[in-house]
Short mmCIF file of C-alpha atoms and ligand atoms in Angstrom, two decimals:
data_model
loop_
_atom_site.label_atom_id
_atom_site.label_comp_id
_atom_site.label_asym_id
_atom_site.label_seq_id
_atom_site.Cartn_x
_atom_site.Cartn_y
_atom_site.Cartn_z
CA MET A 8 20.37 18.58 8.24
CA THR A 9 16.66 18.05 8.26
CA VAL A 10 15.36 14.59 9.60
CA VAL A 11 11.86 13.19 9.35
CA LEU A 12 10.71 10.29 11.40
CA VAL A 13 8.12 8.18 9.56
CA VAL A 14 5.62 6.12 11.55
CA ASN A 15 3.46 3.31 10.45
CA SER A 16 1.29 2.18 13.32
CA GLY A 17 -0.80 -0.99 13.07
CA SER A 18 -2.94 -2.75 15.53
CA SER A 19 -0.07 -5.00 16.87
CA SER A 20 2.98 -3.38 15.31
CA LEU A 21 4.79 -0.10 14.91
CA LYS A 22 7.18 0.42 12.04
CA TYR A 23 9.47 3.48 11.83
CA GLN A 24 12.22 5.12 9.83
CA LEU A 25 14.30 8.01 10.52
CA ILE A 26 15.21 9.69 7.26
CA GLU A 27 17.71 12.35 6.51
CA MET A 28 15.97 14.32 3.78
CA ALA A 29 18.60 16.23 1.87
CA ASP A 30 19.64 12.95 0.08
CA GLU A 31 16.88 10.78 1.47
CA THR A 32 19.12 8.46 3.54
CA VAL A 33 17.56 6.08 5.85
CA LEU A 34 19.57 6.70 9.08
CA ALA A 35 17.81 3.87 10.89
CA SER A 36 14.57 1.87 10.75
CA GLY A 37 12.83 -0.55 13.00
CA LEU A 38 9.79 -2.66 13.90
CA ILE A 39 7.98 -3.28 17.14
CA GLU A 40 5.73 -6.27 16.94
CA ARG A 41 3.33 -8.05 19.08
CA ILE A 42 2.04 -5.05 20.84
CA GLY A 43 -0.37 -6.05 23.50
CA GLU A 44 0.82 -9.68 23.62
CA PRO A 45 2.74 -11.01 26.68
CA MET A 46 6.05 -10.53 25.07
CA GLY A 47 6.86 -8.01 22.27
CA MET A 48 9.67 -8.24 19.68
CA VAL A 49 11.80 -5.21 18.84
CA THR A 50 14.09 -4.91 15.80
CA HIS A 51 16.25 -1.95 14.77
CA ARG A 52 18.44 -1.55 11.82
CA ARG A 53 21.30 1.02 11.32
CA GLY A 54 23.34 0.55 8.27
CA GLU A 55 24.46 -3.09 8.12
CA ASP A 56 23.79 -3.48 11.86
CA LYS A 57 20.63 -5.21 13.00
CA ILE A 58 19.51 -5.79 16.49
CA ALA A 59 16.56 -7.94 17.86
CA ARG A 60 15.38 -8.21 21.35
CA GLU A 61 12.26 -9.19 23.30
CA VAL A 62 10.66 -6.47 25.41
CA GLU A 63 7.30 -6.19 27.03
CA VAL A 64 5.12 -3.79 24.90
CA PRO A 65 1.64 -3.69 26.43
CA ASP A 66 0.54 -0.48 24.34
CA HIS A 67 1.53 2.01 21.76
CA ASP A 68 2.94 4.42 24.33
CA VAL A 69 5.39 1.74 25.50
CA ALA A 70 6.16 0.93 21.94
CA PHE A 71 7.28 4.46 21.25
CA GLU A 72 9.38 4.27 24.43
CA ALA A 73 11.04 1.18 23.10
CA MET A 74 11.73 3.03 19.77
CA LEU A 75 13.47 5.84 21.71
CA ARG A 76 15.53 3.29 23.53
CA ASN A 77 16.55 1.75 20.28
CA PHE A 78 17.89 5.05 19.16
CA LYS A 79 19.52 5.71 22.50
CA ASP A 80 21.23 2.30 22.65
CA PHE A 81 21.86 1.64 19.03
CA GLY A 82 21.91 5.04 17.34
CA PRO A 83 21.73 7.52 15.87
CA ALA A 84 21.20 9.32 19.14
CA MET A 85 18.11 11.49 18.93
CA ALA A 86 20.21 14.49 20.00
CA ASP A 87 22.51 14.06 16.99
CA ALA A 88 19.55 13.50 14.51
CA PRO A 89 16.49 15.25 16.12
CA PRO A 90 13.45 14.79 13.81
CA ALA A 91 12.12 18.15 12.60
CA ALA A 92 8.68 16.45 11.99
CA VAL A 93 6.84 13.12 12.23
CA GLY A 94 5.05 11.65 9.27
CA HIS A 95 2.24 9.21 9.97
CA ARG A 96 0.62 6.72 7.69
CA ILE A 97 -3.15 6.90 8.15
CA VAL A 98 -5.22 4.40 6.01
CA GLN A 99 -8.56 6.09 5.59
CA GLY A 100 -9.04 9.84 5.02
CA GLY A 101 -12.51 9.56 3.61
CA ARG A 102 -13.81 12.68 1.85
CA ARG A 103 -12.33 14.81 4.56
CA PHE A 104 -8.69 14.78 3.81
CA PHE A 105 -7.25 15.43 0.41
CA GLY A 106 -3.56 15.59 1.20
CA PRO A 107 -1.06 15.61 3.97
CA THR A 108 -2.32 17.30 6.97
CA LEU A 109 -0.94 18.93 10.03
CA VAL A 110 -2.39 17.18 12.93
CA ASP A 111 -4.23 18.94 15.84
CA ASP A 112 -6.86 17.76 18.17
CA ALA A 113 -9.59 18.41 15.70
CA VAL A 114 -7.77 16.37 12.95
CA GLU A 115 -7.30 13.63 15.49
CA GLN A 116 -11.01 13.58 16.08
CA ASP A 117 -11.73 13.52 12.33
CA ILE A 118 -9.62 10.47 12.02
CA GLU A 119 -11.35 8.87 14.86
CA GLU A 120 -14.68 9.72 13.17
CA LEU A 121 -13.60 7.62 10.08
CA ILE A 122 -12.84 4.47 12.02
CA PRO A 123 -16.01 2.88 10.87
CA LEU A 124 -14.86 3.05 7.32
CA ALA A 125 -11.52 1.30 8.22
CA PRO A 126 -12.12 -0.54 11.47
CA LEU A 127 -8.96 -2.70 11.06
CA HIS A 128 -6.72 0.14 10.43
CA ASN A 129 -7.59 3.76 11.42
CA GLY A 130 -8.01 2.92 15.09
CA ALA A 131 -4.41 1.51 15.23
CA ASN A 132 -3.06 4.47 13.24
CA LEU A 133 -4.80 6.82 15.64
CA ALA A 134 -3.44 4.94 18.65
CA GLY A 135 0.10 5.34 17.22
CA LEU A 136 -0.60 9.10 16.40
CA ARG A 137 -1.73 9.84 19.96
CA SER A 138 1.23 8.14 21.44
CA ALA A 139 3.66 9.92 19.11
CA ARG A 140 2.16 13.39 19.92
CA ARG A 141 2.81 12.64 23.53
CA VAL A 142 6.28 11.46 23.03
CA PHE A 143 7.36 14.07 20.51
CA ASP A 144 5.28 17.09 21.69
CA GLY A 145 7.33 19.99 20.35
CA ILE A 146 7.36 19.21 16.62
CA PRO A 147 4.77 19.11 13.88
CA HIS A 148 2.95 15.77 13.23
CA ILE A 149 1.68 15.22 9.64
CA ALA A 150 -0.97 12.69 8.69
CA VAL A 151 -0.50 11.19 5.22
CA PHE A 152 -3.43 9.35 4.00
CA ASP A 153 -3.57 6.20 1.73
CA THR A 154 -6.76 7.49 0.19
CA ALA A 155 -5.59 11.13 -0.51
CA PHE A 156 -4.17 10.24 -3.97
CA HIS A 157 -7.44 8.79 -5.17
CA THR A 158 -9.49 11.77 -4.27
CA THR A 159 -9.11 13.06 -7.81
CA MET A 160 -11.25 10.08 -9.09
CA SER A 161 -14.41 11.23 -10.62
CA ASP A 162 -17.79 10.45 -9.02
CA ALA A 163 -18.43 8.11 -11.90
CA ALA A 164 -15.45 5.99 -10.88
CA SER A 165 -16.30 6.35 -7.21
CA TYR A 166 -19.99 5.83 -6.80
CA TYR A 167 -21.47 2.36 -6.42
CA ALA A 168 -24.82 1.86 -8.02
CA LEU A 169 -26.44 1.69 -4.65
CA ASP A 170 -29.41 3.57 -3.33
CA ARG A 171 -28.14 7.07 -3.15
CA GLU A 172 -29.62 7.83 0.45
CA VAL A 173 -28.13 4.57 1.82
CA ALA A 174 -24.74 5.34 0.24
CA ALA A 175 -24.75 8.85 1.53
CA LYS A 176 -25.88 8.04 5.04
CA TYR A 177 -23.25 5.18 5.43
CA ARG A 178 -20.45 7.08 3.29
CA VAL A 179 -20.40 4.09 0.87
CA ARG A 180 -18.17 4.83 -2.04
CA LYS A 181 -14.88 3.77 -3.54
CA TYR A 182 -12.01 5.46 -1.61
CA GLY A 183 -9.17 3.17 -2.80
CA ALA A 184 -5.88 2.46 -0.96
CA HIS A 185 -2.14 2.22 -1.58
CA GLY A 186 -2.26 5.73 -2.95
CA THR A 187 1.03 6.61 -1.35
CA SER A 188 2.70 3.93 -3.26
CA HIS A 189 0.78 4.62 -6.62
CA LYS A 190 1.82 8.15 -6.38
CA TYR A 191 5.50 7.36 -5.53
CA VAL A 192 5.78 4.74 -8.21
CA SER A 193 4.12 6.68 -11.00
CA GLU A 194 6.26 9.80 -10.15
CA ALA A 195 9.51 7.52 -9.97
CA ALA A 196 8.62 6.03 -13.44
CA ALA A 197 8.17 9.36 -15.06
CA LYS A 198 11.55 10.48 -13.55
CA HIS A 199 13.22 7.38 -14.64
CA LEU A 200 12.02 7.83 -18.27
CA GLU A 201 12.89 11.57 -18.11
CA ARG A 202 9.34 12.51 -18.95
CA PRO A 203 7.08 15.08 -17.28
CA TYR A 204 4.82 13.59 -14.83
CA ASP A 205 1.85 15.68 -15.91
CA GLU A 206 2.15 14.33 -19.40
CA LEU A 207 2.44 10.59 -18.68
CA ARG A 208 -0.37 7.94 -18.57
CA THR A 209 0.52 5.10 -16.22
CA VAL A 210 -0.92 1.81 -15.13
CA VAL A 211 0.58 1.05 -11.70
CA LEU A 212 0.22 -2.58 -10.49
CA HIS A 213 1.00 -2.76 -6.78
CA ILE A 214 1.06 -6.47 -6.24
CA GLY A 215 1.98 -7.62 -2.82
CA ASN A 216 0.03 -9.73 -0.31
CA GLY A 217 -2.42 -6.87 -0.65
CA ALA A 218 -2.79 -5.77 -4.37
CA SER A 219 -4.31 -2.92 -6.21
CA ALA A 220 -4.09 -1.36 -9.76
CA CYS A 221 -4.28 2.22 -10.43
CA ALA A 222 -4.64 4.29 -13.54
CA VAL A 223 -2.74 7.42 -13.27
CA ASP A 224 -3.62 9.98 -15.76
CA ARG A 225 -0.92 12.80 -16.03
CA GLY A 226 -0.31 12.69 -12.29
CA LYS A 227 -3.83 12.07 -11.11
CA SER A 228 -5.60 8.95 -10.07
CA ILE A 229 -8.59 8.40 -12.13
CA GLU A 230 -9.29 4.67 -11.22
CA THR A 231 -8.27 2.13 -8.68
CA SER A 232 -9.16 -1.52 -8.02
CA MET A 233 -9.52 -1.27 -4.18
CA GLY A 234 -12.97 -0.04 -3.08
CA MET A 235 -14.65 1.29 0.03
CA THR A 236 -12.17 -1.12 1.72
CA PRO A 237 -9.11 -3.01 0.50
CA LEU A 238 -11.14 -6.06 -0.19
CA GLU A 239 -12.27 -5.11 -3.64
CA GLY A 240 -10.52 -5.64 -7.03
CA LEU A 241 -7.60 -7.94 -7.66
CA VAL A 242 -7.21 -11.45 -6.26
CA MET A 243 -4.76 -11.09 -3.24
CA GLY A 244 -2.83 -13.29 -0.90
CA THR A 245 -5.74 -13.93 1.24
CA ARG A 246 -8.53 -11.66 -0.10
CA THR A 247 -11.11 -12.56 -2.74
CA GLY A 248 -10.97 -9.28 -4.51
CA ASP A 249 -14.11 -8.79 -6.65
CA ILE A 250 -16.91 -11.34 -6.04
CA ASP A 251 -20.63 -11.34 -6.73
CA PRO A 252 -22.04 -9.85 -3.38
CA ALA A 253 -24.95 -12.37 -3.68
CA VAL A 254 -22.47 -15.12 -2.73
CA LEU A 255 -22.55 -13.55 0.75
CA PHE A 256 -26.45 -13.83 0.89
CA HIS A 257 -25.97 -17.42 -0.28
CA LEU A 258 -23.38 -18.41 2.25
CA HIS A 259 -25.38 -16.69 4.99
CA ARG A 260 -28.74 -18.33 3.96
CA LYS A 261 -27.42 -21.80 3.09
CA GLY A 262 -24.32 -22.08 5.16
CA GLY A 263 -25.33 -20.16 8.30
CA TYR A 264 -22.31 -17.87 8.09
CA SER A 265 -22.49 -14.81 10.18
CA VAL A 266 -21.23 -11.43 9.14
CA ASP A 267 -18.08 -11.72 11.10
CA GLU A 268 -17.33 -15.17 9.62
CA LEU A 269 -17.92 -13.92 6.14
CA ASP A 270 -15.53 -11.02 6.89
CA VAL A 271 -12.84 -13.46 7.91
CA LEU A 272 -13.59 -15.84 5.14
CA LEU A 273 -13.28 -13.14 2.38
CA ASN A 274 -10.52 -11.11 3.99
CA ARG A 275 -8.24 -13.79 5.49
CA GLN A 276 -9.07 -17.23 4.15
CA SER A 277 -9.55 -16.58 0.41
CA GLY A 278 -7.41 -15.27 -2.45
CA LEU A 279 -4.43 -17.44 -3.42
CA LEU A 280 -4.67 -19.06 -0.06
CA GLY A 281 -8.11 -20.10 -0.49
CA LEU A 282 -7.49 -21.34 -3.96
CA THR A 283 -4.09 -23.12 -3.41
CA GLY A 284 -3.50 -23.45 0.32
CA THR A 285 -0.61 -20.79 0.24
CA ASN A 286 -0.70 -17.13 -0.16
CA ASP A 287 2.84 -16.98 -1.16
CA VAL A 288 3.29 -16.52 -5.06
CA ARG A 289 6.82 -18.02 -4.71
CA ASP A 290 5.27 -21.28 -3.71
CA VAL A 291 2.29 -21.10 -6.11
CA THR A 292 4.52 -20.55 -9.13
CA ALA A 293 6.94 -23.39 -8.09
CA ARG A 294 4.19 -25.86 -7.45
CA ALA A 295 2.50 -24.80 -10.72
CA ALA A 296 5.84 -25.26 -12.67
CA ALA A 297 6.03 -28.70 -11.04
CA GLY A 298 2.67 -29.64 -12.49
CA ASP A 299 0.49 -29.12 -9.48
CA ALA A 300 -3.03 -28.48 -11.05
CA GLN A 301 -4.48 -26.65 -8.01
CA ALA A 302 -1.54 -24.10 -7.93
CA GLU A 303 -1.83 -23.68 -11.74
CA LEU A 304 -5.50 -22.98 -11.45
CA GLY A 305 -4.98 -20.52 -8.59
CA LEU A 306 -2.32 -18.72 -10.67
CA GLU A 307 -4.69 -18.59 -13.64
CA VAL A 308 -7.46 -17.06 -11.57
CA TYR A 309 -4.97 -14.46 -10.15
CA VAL A 310 -3.60 -13.46 -13.46
CA HIS A 311 -7.11 -13.43 -15.23
CA ARG A 312 -8.21 -10.81 -12.82
CA LEU A 313 -4.96 -8.78 -13.38
CA ARG A 314 -5.44 -8.88 -17.09
CA HIS A 315 -8.99 -7.69 -16.68
CA TYR A 316 -7.80 -4.58 -14.79
CA VAL A 317 -4.97 -3.89 -17.19
CA GLY A 318 -7.47 -3.89 -20.07
CA ALA A 319 -9.88 -1.59 -18.19
CA TYR A 320 -7.34 0.92 -17.19
CA LEU A 321 -5.86 1.06 -20.78
CA VAL A 322 -9.30 2.20 -21.84
CA ALA A 323 -9.78 4.52 -18.89
CA LEU A 324 -6.55 6.31 -19.85
CA SER A 325 -7.32 6.02 -23.65
CA GLY A 326 -3.96 4.18 -23.95
CA ALA A 327 -0.97 4.14 -21.60
CA ASP A 328 2.73 5.17 -21.82
CA VAL A 329 3.81 3.06 -19.02
CA ILE A 330 3.00 0.03 -17.00
CA ALA A 331 4.79 0.03 -13.57
CA TRP A 332 4.97 -3.09 -11.40
CA CYS A 333 5.74 -2.84 -7.72
CA GLY A 334 5.03 -4.79 -4.40
CA GLY A 335 6.53 -8.00 -3.38
CA VAL A 336 5.00 -9.99 -6.30
CA GLY A 337 5.26 -7.18 -8.82
CA GLU A 338 8.88 -6.48 -8.14
CA ASN A 339 9.92 -10.06 -7.95
CA SER A 340 7.68 -12.47 -9.92
CA ALA A 341 8.79 -12.61 -13.56
CA GLU A 342 6.16 -15.47 -14.05
CA VAL A 343 3.21 -13.26 -12.93
CA ARG A 344 4.41 -10.37 -15.07
CA LYS A 345 4.91 -12.58 -18.03
CA ARG A 346 1.54 -14.29 -17.81
CA THR A 347 -0.32 -10.92 -17.04
CA LEU A 348 1.04 -9.03 -20.18
CA ALA A 349 1.15 -12.01 -22.54
CA GLY A 350 -0.47 -11.54 -25.90
CA MET A 351 -0.68 -7.69 -25.67
CA GLU A 352 1.59 -6.90 -28.49
CA TRP A 353 -1.31 -5.63 -30.48
CA LEU A 354 -1.79 -3.00 -27.61
CA GLY A 355 1.93 -1.97 -28.02
CA ILE A 356 2.91 -3.91 -24.98
CA GLU A 357 6.02 -6.20 -25.46
CA LEU A 358 7.84 -7.77 -22.68
CA ASP A 359 11.50 -8.62 -23.17
CA ALA A 360 11.81 -12.11 -21.85
CA GLN A 361 15.40 -11.74 -20.73
CA ARG A 362 14.94 -8.27 -19.05
CA ASN A 363 11.91 -9.62 -17.27
CA GLU A 364 13.74 -12.59 -15.92
CA ALA A 365 16.78 -10.58 -14.81
CA ARG A 366 17.04 -9.61 -11.16
CA GLY A 367 17.88 -6.27 -9.83
CA ASP A 368 17.41 -3.81 -7.02
CA GLY A 369 16.54 -0.51 -8.61
CA ILE A 370 14.09 0.66 -11.21
CA ARG A 371 14.54 -1.40 -14.43
CA GLU A 372 12.81 -1.56 -17.86
CA ILE A 373 11.47 -4.98 -18.82
CA SER A 374 9.80 -4.23 -22.25
CA THR A 375 11.53 -4.49 -25.57
CA ASP A 376 13.17 -1.49 -27.16
CA ALA A 377 10.27 -1.55 -29.74
CA SER A 378 7.51 -1.66 -27.14
CA ARG A 379 5.13 1.39 -27.48
CA VAL A 380 4.22 1.09 -23.91
CA ARG A 381 7.23 1.13 -21.51
CA VAL A 382 7.02 -1.66 -18.92
CA LEU A 383 8.97 -0.95 -15.70
CA VAL A 384 9.67 -2.53 -12.30
CA VAL A 385 9.73 0.22 -9.75
CA PRO A 386 10.56 -0.71 -6.13
CA THR A 387 8.09 1.20 -4.16
CA ASP A 388 9.05 3.24 -1.02
CA GLU A 389 6.11 4.33 0.77
CA GLU A 390 8.17 5.64 3.74
CA ILE A 391 10.03 8.10 1.54
CA GLU A 392 6.97 9.32 0.00
CA ILE A 393 5.48 9.93 3.42
CA ALA A 394 8.59 11.70 4.41
CA ARG A 395 8.50 13.91 1.32
CA GLN A 396 4.93 14.82 1.86
CA THR A 397 5.53 15.42 5.53
CA LEU A 398 8.22 17.88 4.80
CA ASP A 399 6.10 19.59 2.02
CA ALA A 400 3.25 20.07 4.44
CA THR A 401 5.41 21.54 7.11
CA GLY A 402 7.22 24.00 4.65
CA ILE A 403 10.59 22.96 6.26
CA SER A 404 13.45 22.81 3.90
CA ALA A 405 15.27 19.49 3.26
CA ASP A 406 18.65 20.90 3.94
P1 ADP B 20 2.19 -6.63 1.72
O1 ADP B 20 1.03 -6.41 0.98
O2 ADP B 20 2.07 -7.34 2.97
O3 ADP B 20 3.20 -5.33 1.87
P2 ADP B 20 4.50 -7.35 0.03
O4 ADP B 20 4.53 -6.28 -0.93
O5 ADP B 20 5.69 -7.48 1.07
O6 ADP B 20 3.18 -7.64 0.77
O7 ADP B 20 4.65 -8.80 -0.72
C1 ADP B 20 4.56 -10.01 -0.20
C2 ADP B 20 4.40 -11.08 -1.15
O8 ADP B 20 5.31 -10.98 -2.15
C3 ADP B 20 4.61 -12.48 -0.60
O9 ADP B 20 3.47 -12.94 -0.01
C4 ADP B 20 5.05 -13.27 -1.79
O10 ADP B 20 3.86 -13.77 -2.32
C5 ADP B 20 5.54 -12.32 -2.72
N1 ADP B 20 6.99 -12.37 -3.10
C6 ADP B 20 8.09 -12.02 -2.26
N2 ADP B 20 9.10 -12.32 -2.84
C7 ADP B 20 8.88 -13.06 -4.06
C8 ADP B 20 9.54 -13.66 -5.15
N3 ADP B 20 10.87 -13.56 -5.14
N4 ADP B 20 8.97 -14.17 -6.16
C9 ADP B 20 7.58 -14.12 -6.21
N5 ADP B 20 6.87 -13.59 -5.19
C10 ADP B 20 7.48 -13.06 -4.09
#
């Protein structure tokens, strides 16, 4: 039995999954929250059982100790399911990492070097990575980068029309994000349709609180909507997505906003939250259905941007075979899917109203039988994808 531990370390939380790889069974999963606060919260799931307890978690080292204690107290015991490797989610790999990478001290240093490109994420990822290497010191640690899947994008798709020297000096270009999910979902869609991955053109719409679209051309990302950072592109729960950069000059000059205030405004107080007062699509659609004009407008802005990217990516791909929806909104909101793909019959995209409304857990098709482009809902699973890539990188067999 080969077991992989997947770790997603954020600034104040640590998520983990212990996965048995032969049939990709999750043996246990958990979450340690409020790292660094006076009292932390620990949850652990094993099958149907779920435990939660408050524990002091001052730092990431202690968070890993808490995780180990969870396995000891609630199982499976590490001795019964020892991980053969640990896979780490790292957000920003820049132009340095093009695939899953065995971590040594030099790799750690390179990830540290990339912190300025993802200040909110890479530092926290690294803190978790360092703790994990201390706690699990005899096994390989693999870094799996969110940006890696997008390193196949052309320069034309990745360069901003910015002064070349400035861009080069500060490493400003489009790196994209959500790559692990876009890869997993496009591959799962191909498998579901029993079509070779390297023949299929897919538009993936990963729409959660964070949201991005990706054009996957025969297994390779050729365009994605997030940019140097996850702020660009679609309207999100709390992020603006695309906006005229001159708005920032304006707010600074006329409103006296500092750079840090603008950062907070655009990343945390905008998007659906800024437009409607809530970032939860469930609330926005319910309010819109009840005639709330503000919610209706918010939804329209949200959908307008989605349609813009769908159109752009159909052109980038010279036509698509599949549109795949994932993420909390993509997997659950029939209303957003319906509004986004409305009136696209002329492009060969026909949603089936009943299939779109039906609920379900696994992959499901929501287009009509006559639709030239197959429209799917594909629940994403970034942890499984990280575990697969981790195993691939180590060369260890799944059995
Ligand atoms: P994150 O980007 O944080 O990973 P998720 O992919 O978990 O986000 O998506 C969370 C969002 O999904 C919520 O904020 C909510 O807007 C949306 N969502 C969850 N369930 C539903 C639902 N049943 N209908 C519509 N939207 C939903």
